[in-house]
């Protein structure tokens, strides 16, 4: 998780929407896929859970809360990420006879109503660390219809101290009722020069080629 610093093209957005302001309980982050939307979302979650945020409102990176976040095991953060869940399941499970079944593969790409219900139950509990409780949903458009309906009920009356962070590259796939109950923040795609400079700083030898291969998305380019 990137909890100590912001990507250069996110700094202005953070300053405008988060610096010195109270956080919305329901936040919808939209971005072009592969431009750092997950890092921004994790940074927003970390700042809510950190014991000693910086003057910029970012997580300090040194407190006990941040160490929990670094290990991915903070008890007050719930991640709904089907790609991560599928990877964990594939690592832990024995090979199955229907492993190549398309229906099974599609189901692993969805956030189900049971996932959302588990998250809303999680929010009803007292915070283990005495601060916020955060549910991060990425990508939010992976929710099926039943899951979206269950989430809508939770968004209408979120518990005190509970926060939802939804991340999507396809906001039109979310129901209008979900979108209307969230504060929307559109994360920018960096221009080519900024993205190339950042990739070079990360040790990418041919940043222009990497950007061309990834459609101009620098995080996706770095992962190639």
Tab-separated table of C-alpha atoms in Angstrom, residues 56-196:
chain	number	residue	atom	x	y	z
A	56	UNK	CA	-1.093	16.920	4.639
A	57	UNK	CA	-3.576	14.435	6.095
A	58	UNK	CA	-1.626	11.384	4.920
A	59	UNK	CA	-0.851	8.345	7.021
A	60	UNK	CA	2.415	8.732	8.930
A	61	UNK	CA	3.751	5.304	7.998
A	62	UNK	CA	5.330	4.713	11.418
A	63	UNK	CA	2.529	4.245	13.961
A	64	UNK	CA	1.108	0.864	14.983
A	65	UNK	CA	-1.896	1.441	12.724
A	66	UNK	CA	0.330	1.937	9.691
A	67	UNK	CA	2.299	-1.203	10.498
A	68	UNK	CA	-0.988	-3.129	10.533
A	69	UNK	CA	-1.826	-1.574	7.166
A	70	UNK	CA	1.554	-2.499	5.728
A	71	UNK	CA	0.955	-6.146	6.602
A	72	UNK	CA	-2.548	-6.026	5.086
A	73	UNK	CA	-4.082	-7.175	8.356
A	74	UNK	CA	-5.565	-4.047	9.934
A	75	UNK	CA	-8.654	-5.222	11.844
A	76	UNK	CA	-10.652	-2.084	11.001
A	77	UNK	CA	-10.150	-2.255	7.223
A	78	UNK	CA	-12.318	-4.532	5.090
A	79	UNK	CA	-11.315	-5.045	1.451
A	80	UNK	CA	-13.809	-6.229	-1.138
A	81	UNK	CA	-11.517	-7.045	-4.044
A	82	UNK	CA	-12.524	-10.078	-6.122
A	83	UNK	CA	-9.206	-10.286	-7.964
A	84	UNK	CA	-7.321	-10.475	-4.682
A	85	UNK	CA	-9.766	-12.987	-3.242
A	86	UNK	CA	-9.490	-15.169	-6.340
A	87	UNK	CA	-5.688	-15.065	-6.172
A	88	UNK	CA	-5.693	-16.016	-2.493
A	89	UNK	CA	-8.156	-18.838	-3.136
A	90	UNK	CA	-6.177	-20.158	-6.090
A	91	UNK	CA	-3.003	-20.171	-4.008
A	92	UNK	CA	-4.608	-22.008	-1.107
A	93	UNK	CA	-6.842	-24.493	-2.926
A	94	UNK	CA	-6.108	-27.805	-4.565
A	95	UNK	CA	-6.579	-27.859	-8.363
A	96	UNK	CA	-10.228	-28.604	-9.097
A	97	UNK	CA	-11.713	-30.585	-11.946
A	98	UNK	CA	-13.798	-27.592	-13.064
A	99	UNK	CA	-10.928	-25.155	-12.732
A	100	UNK	CA	-11.324	-24.023	-16.317
A	101	UNK	CA	-15.071	-23.619	-16.131
A	102	UNK	CA	-16.068	-20.186	-17.436
A	103	UNK	CA	-18.943	-19.825	-14.987
A	104	UNK	CA	-16.597	-20.414	-12.065
A	105	UNK	CA	-14.126	-17.876	-13.414
A	106	UNK	CA	-16.836	-15.247	-13.840
A	107	UNK	CA	-18.103	-15.811	-10.303
A	108	UNK	CA	-14.631	-15.091	-8.946
A	109	UNK	CA	-14.697	-11.713	-10.671
A	110	UNK	CA	-17.878	-10.594	-8.887
A	111	UNK	CA	-18.556	-8.988	-5.533
A	112	UNK	CA	-21.592	-10.820	-4.203
A	113	UNK	CA	-24.394	-9.909	-1.835
A	114	UNK	CA	-22.780	-12.117	0.818
A	115	UNK	CA	-19.567	-10.095	0.506
A	116	UNK	CA	-21.450	-6.836	1.011
A	117	UNK	CA	-23.501	-8.192	3.902
A	118	UNK	CA	-20.328	-9.342	5.631
A	119	UNK	CA	-18.878	-5.855	5.162
A	120	UNK	CA	-21.945	-4.094	6.561
A	121	UNK	CA	-21.941	-6.445	9.552
A	122	UNK	CA	-18.258	-5.593	10.046
A	123	UNK	CA	-19.168	-1.876	10.180
A	124	UNK	CA	-21.688	-2.441	12.944
A	125	UNK	CA	-18.948	-3.613	15.317
A	126	UNK	CA	-16.914	-1.282	17.491
A	127	UNK	CA	-13.537	-0.327	16.013
A	128	UNK	CA	-10.792	-2.586	17.329
A	129	UNK	CA	-8.300	0.267	17.396
A	130	UNK	CA	-10.752	2.936	18.545
A	131	UNK	CA	-10.795	4.965	15.341
A	132	UNK	CA	-12.613	4.514	12.055
A	133	UNK	CA	-13.833	1.388	10.324
A	134	UNK	CA	-13.362	1.396	6.560
A	135	UNK	CA	-14.759	-0.738	3.747
A	136	UNK	CA	-12.829	-0.400	0.480
A	137	UNK	CA	-14.574	-1.791	-2.603
A	138	UNK	CA	-12.417	-2.184	-5.703
A	139	UNK	CA	-13.601	-2.372	-8.397
A	140	UNK	CA	-17.056	-1.245	-7.314
A	141	UNK	CA	-18.544	-2.110	-10.715
A	142	UNK	CA	-17.809	-5.777	-9.928
A	143	UNK	CA	-20.819	-5.840	-7.596
A	144	UNK	CA	-23.727	-7.846	-8.924
A	145	UNK	CA	-27.262	-6.435	-8.699
A	146	UNK	CA	-28.037	-7.994	-5.330
A	147	UNK	CA	-24.753	-6.737	-3.879
A	148	UNK	CA	-25.399	-3.208	-5.123
A	149	UNK	CA	-28.860	-3.240	-3.561
A	150	UNK	CA	-27.445	-4.407	-0.241
A	151	UNK	CA	-24.791	-1.699	-0.351
A	152	UNK	CA	-27.410	0.959	-1.099
A	153	UNK	CA	-29.167	0.218	2.178
A	154	UNK	CA	-25.893	0.642	4.060
A	155	UNK	CA	-25.058	3.896	2.258
A	156	UNK	CA	-28.401	5.397	3.233
A	157	UNK	CA	-27.609	5.155	6.952
A	158	UNK	CA	-23.909	4.477	7.543
A	159	UNK	CA	-22.960	3.867	11.171
A	160	UNK	CA	-21.038	6.568	13.022
A	161	UNK	CA	-17.325	6.250	12.343
A	162	UNK	CA	-17.888	4.008	9.320
A	163	UNK	CA	-16.545	4.877	5.881
A	164	UNK	CA	-17.076	3.439	2.409
A	165	UNK	CA	-14.484	3.965	-0.336
A	166	UNK	CA	-15.635	2.768	-3.749
A	167	UNK	CA	-13.208	2.652	-6.666
A	168	UNK	CA	-14.180	2.204	-10.300
A	169	UNK	CA	-12.953	2.758	-13.824
A	170	UNK	CA	-16.522	2.310	-15.118
A	171	UNK	CA	-18.845	4.513	-13.034
A	172	UNK	CA	-21.704	4.147	-15.528
A	173	UNK	CA	-21.951	0.473	-14.536
A	174	UNK	CA	-22.891	1.477	-11.001
A	175	UNK	CA	-26.566	2.134	-10.275
A	176	UNK	CA	-27.456	5.833	-10.240
A	177	UNK	CA	-28.731	5.393	-6.684
A	178	UNK	CA	-25.273	4.269	-5.534
A	179	UNK	CA	-23.557	7.151	-7.322
A	180	UNK	CA	-25.964	9.704	-5.887
A	181	UNK	CA	-25.209	8.658	-2.314
A	182	UNK	CA	-21.451	9.057	-2.653
A	183	UNK	CA	-19.177	12.060	-2.939
A	184	UNK	CA	-17.508	11.550	-6.294
A	185	UNK	CA	-13.860	12.407	-6.889
A	186	UNK	CA	-12.455	11.955	-10.398
A	187	UNK	CA	-8.769	11.053	-10.324
A	188	UNK	CA	-6.805	12.447	-13.281
A	189	UNK	CA	-4.796	10.505	-15.794
A	190	UNK	CA	-1.287	12.021	-15.916
A	191	UNK	CA	-0.028	13.614	-19.081
A	192	UNK	CA	2.683	11.740	-20.938
A	193	UNK	CA	5.634	13.750	-19.628
A	194	UNK	CA	4.649	13.380	-15.976
A	195	UNK	CA	3.960	9.670	-16.394
A	196	UNK	CA	7.259	9.093	-18.240
